[in-house]
Each structure stands twice: as C-alpha cells, then as structure tokens.
Coordinates of C-alpha atoms in Angstrom, one line a residue:
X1 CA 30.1 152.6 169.9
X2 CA 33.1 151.7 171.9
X3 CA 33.1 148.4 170.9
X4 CA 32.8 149.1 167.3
X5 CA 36.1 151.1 167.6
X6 CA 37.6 148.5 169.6
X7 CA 36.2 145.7 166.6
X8 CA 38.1 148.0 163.9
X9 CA 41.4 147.9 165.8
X10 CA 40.9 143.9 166.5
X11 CA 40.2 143.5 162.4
X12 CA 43.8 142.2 160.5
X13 CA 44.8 144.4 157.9
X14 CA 43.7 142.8 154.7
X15 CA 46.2 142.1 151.8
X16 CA 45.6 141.5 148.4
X17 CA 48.5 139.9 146.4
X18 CA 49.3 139.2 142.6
X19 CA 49.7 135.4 141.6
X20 CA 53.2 135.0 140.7
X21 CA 54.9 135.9 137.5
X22 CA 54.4 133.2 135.1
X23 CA 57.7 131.1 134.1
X24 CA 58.0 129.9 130.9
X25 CA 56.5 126.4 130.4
X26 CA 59.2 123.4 130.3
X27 CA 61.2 123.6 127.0
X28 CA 59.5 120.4 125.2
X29 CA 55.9 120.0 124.6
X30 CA 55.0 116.8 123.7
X31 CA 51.7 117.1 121.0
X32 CA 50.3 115.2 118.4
X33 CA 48.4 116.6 115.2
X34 CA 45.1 115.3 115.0
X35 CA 46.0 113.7 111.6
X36 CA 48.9 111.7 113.3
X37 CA 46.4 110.8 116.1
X38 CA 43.9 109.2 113.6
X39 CA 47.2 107.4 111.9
X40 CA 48.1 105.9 115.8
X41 CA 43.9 104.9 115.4
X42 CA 44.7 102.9 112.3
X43 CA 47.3 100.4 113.8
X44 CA 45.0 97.0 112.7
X45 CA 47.1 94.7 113.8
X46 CA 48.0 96.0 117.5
X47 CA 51.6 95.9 116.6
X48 CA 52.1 99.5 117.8
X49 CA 53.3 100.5 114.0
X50 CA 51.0 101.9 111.3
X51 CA 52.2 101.0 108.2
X52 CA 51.3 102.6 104.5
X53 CA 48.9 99.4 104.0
X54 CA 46.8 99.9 107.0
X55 CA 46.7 103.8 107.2
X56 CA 45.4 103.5 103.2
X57 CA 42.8 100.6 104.2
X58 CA 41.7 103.4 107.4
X59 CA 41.4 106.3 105.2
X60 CA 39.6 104.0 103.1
X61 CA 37.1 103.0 105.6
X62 CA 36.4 106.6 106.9
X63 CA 36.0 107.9 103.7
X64 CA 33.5 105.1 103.2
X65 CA 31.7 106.4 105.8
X66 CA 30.9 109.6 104.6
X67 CA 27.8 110.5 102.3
X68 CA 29.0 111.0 99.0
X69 CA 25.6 110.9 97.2
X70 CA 23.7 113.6 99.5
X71 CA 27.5 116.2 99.3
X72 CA 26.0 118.0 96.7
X73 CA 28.4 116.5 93.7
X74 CA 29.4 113.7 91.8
X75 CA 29.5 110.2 93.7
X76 CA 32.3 109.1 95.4
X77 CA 33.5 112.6 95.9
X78 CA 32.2 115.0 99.1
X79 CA 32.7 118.7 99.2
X80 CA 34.5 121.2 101.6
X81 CA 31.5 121.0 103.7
X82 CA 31.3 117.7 103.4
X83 CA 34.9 117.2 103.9
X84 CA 34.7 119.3 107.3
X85 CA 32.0 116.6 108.9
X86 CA 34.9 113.9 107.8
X87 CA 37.3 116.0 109.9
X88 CA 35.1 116.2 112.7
X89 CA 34.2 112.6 113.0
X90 CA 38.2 111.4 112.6
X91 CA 40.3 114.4 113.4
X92 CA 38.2 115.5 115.9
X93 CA 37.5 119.0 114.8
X94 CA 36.2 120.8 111.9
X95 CA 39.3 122.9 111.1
X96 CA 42.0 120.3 111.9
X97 CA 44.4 120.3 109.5
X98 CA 45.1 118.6 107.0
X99 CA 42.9 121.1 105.3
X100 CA 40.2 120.6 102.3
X101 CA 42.2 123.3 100.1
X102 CA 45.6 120.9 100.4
X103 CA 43.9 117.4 100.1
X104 CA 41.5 118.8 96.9
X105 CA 44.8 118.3 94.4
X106 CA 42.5 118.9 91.6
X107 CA 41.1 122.3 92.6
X108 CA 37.5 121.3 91.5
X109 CA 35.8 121.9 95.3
X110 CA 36.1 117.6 95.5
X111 CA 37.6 115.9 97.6
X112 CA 38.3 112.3 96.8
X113 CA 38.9 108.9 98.3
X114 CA 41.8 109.2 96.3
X115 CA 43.0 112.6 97.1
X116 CA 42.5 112.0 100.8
X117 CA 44.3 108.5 100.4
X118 CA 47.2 110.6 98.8
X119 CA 47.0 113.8 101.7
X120 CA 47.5 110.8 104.3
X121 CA 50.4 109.0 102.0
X122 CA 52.3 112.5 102.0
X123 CA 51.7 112.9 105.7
X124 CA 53.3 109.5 106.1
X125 CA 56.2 110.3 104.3
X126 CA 56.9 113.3 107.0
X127 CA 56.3 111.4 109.8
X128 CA 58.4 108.2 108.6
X129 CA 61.8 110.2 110.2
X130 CA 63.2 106.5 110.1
X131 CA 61.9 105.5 106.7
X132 CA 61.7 101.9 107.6
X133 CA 57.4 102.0 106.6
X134 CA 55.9 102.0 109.6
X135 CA 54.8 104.6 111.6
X136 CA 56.1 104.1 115.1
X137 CA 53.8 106.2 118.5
X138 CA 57.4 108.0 118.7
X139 CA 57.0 109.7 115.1
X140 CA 53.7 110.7 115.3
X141 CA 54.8 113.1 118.5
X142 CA 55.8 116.7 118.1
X143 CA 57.9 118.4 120.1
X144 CA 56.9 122.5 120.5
X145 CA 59.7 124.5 122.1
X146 CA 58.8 127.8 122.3
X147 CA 57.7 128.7 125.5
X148 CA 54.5 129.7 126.9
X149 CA 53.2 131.8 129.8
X150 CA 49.9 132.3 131.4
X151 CA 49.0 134.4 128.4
X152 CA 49.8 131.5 125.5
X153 CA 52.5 131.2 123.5
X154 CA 55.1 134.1 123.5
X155 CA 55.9 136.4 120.8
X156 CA 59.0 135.9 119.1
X157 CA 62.0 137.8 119.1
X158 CA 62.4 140.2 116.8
X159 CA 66.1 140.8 114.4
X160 CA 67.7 143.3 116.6
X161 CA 66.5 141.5 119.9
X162 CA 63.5 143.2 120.6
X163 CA 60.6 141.2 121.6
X164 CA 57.4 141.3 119.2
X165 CA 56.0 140.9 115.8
X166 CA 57.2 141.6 112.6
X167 CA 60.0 144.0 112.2
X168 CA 59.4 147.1 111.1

C-alpha cells in the first residue's frame, strides 16, 4: 500500500491543452473552377494557351461522348441527368458549375452541343481579362480573399461592423 501512495506522488500531473487559436488563412487563395480546369485540358497544341478554336473543338468532343440517344429526348440533345454524368466525367463532379439550368438557354430540359458550346464561349469571354484570344494558365486562376479558419470560410461583416449574416 505504501508503494501505491508513493507511485501516485511519483506520477506527473497530467495536462490537457487546446490546439491554438486558428489564424486566418494567407490573404490569396489560389483556385481554379472546374470549368476553367477542363478549358487548361483543352490546350491541343501544347502551347500553354487555349484559344476559342480548341476549347469549341474540346467541348465538341466531350459532348460527343455523351449518349444522346439513350438521354431520354431527342438526338443530339441529353437531359439534366444526362448533363450531370457530362459534368462528372469533365468537371469532375456532378454539381460543378457551370450548371444545366444556365447552359439550357432554351428552357426545354435539353441541353445541346450547341448550348454547351455557347456556356463555354461565354465562360471564355470572362476569363479572357487580356482579350488577346487565348486563354493563358494565369486567367483561368482565381484568387479567394476572404479568410478562413479551422471552421471554413468566415462570416462576413455585417453594416454596422458586427460579425455575421444578414443584417437585421
């Protein structure tokens, strides 16, 4: 019994700490849409620059690839669900933006080679800061600058200076 007293003295005191307070992350995070990262996948020539011609002709061939004749409609055309398998294959998720509503220009629950053709030549004209035609690695980037903690993105200020959602 002694020696279990003498064991409970000898033990260190045990201290649990907190992991720090998360900082904010650095000011500029560097991301790319998946719609800009299938335009940097359509750079034929290896020249690092995607220009209206060869994002049209990749568009193209992915669309190409899709099965128009079992989508449920009219051929050459694929539905929403359809259009969602598209997106998973070349923007790498179903939901990825550009989204079926915004490419279907029509409204008839079709989506086109042509509509998608035209989705991707309005992207391009965003992303073309330069307007020279090409799409350059540099103008496919986005920069975020809100800053994040260990929880995600914070909420933004509110008018007044309070910290939160909408104002009331």
């Amino acid at each position: 019994m002694l020696f279990a007293l003498a064991l409970l003295q000898v033990a260190p005191e045990i201290v649990v700490v907190a992991p720090p307070k998360a900082t904010p992350q650095t000011p500029a995070t560097i991301v790319v849409e998946p719609a800009a990262m299938f335009a940097a996948a359509c750079d034929a020539d290896a020249d690092a620059l995607v220009t209206r011609a060869e994002l049209s002709a990749c568009v193209a061939r992915s669309f190409a690839g899709t099965d128009t004749a079992a989508s449920g409609g009219a051929s050459g055309s694929i539905g929403y669900l359809g259009y969602s398998d598209w997106a998973l294959r070349w923007l790498g998720d179903r939901t990825a933006l550009p989204a079926p509503y915004d490419v279907d220009r029509d409204g008839d629950n079709r989506i086109t080679l042509v509509e998608l053709q035209g989705q991707f030549a309005r992207l391009f004209s965003r992303w073309d800061v330069n307007r020279d035609g090409a799409l350059s690695r540099a103008e496919l980037l986005t920069f975020k600058t809100r800053p994040i903690d260990a929880n995600g993105p914070t909420t933004p200020v509110r008018p007044g200076g309070k910290p939160g959602g909408k104002p009331k």
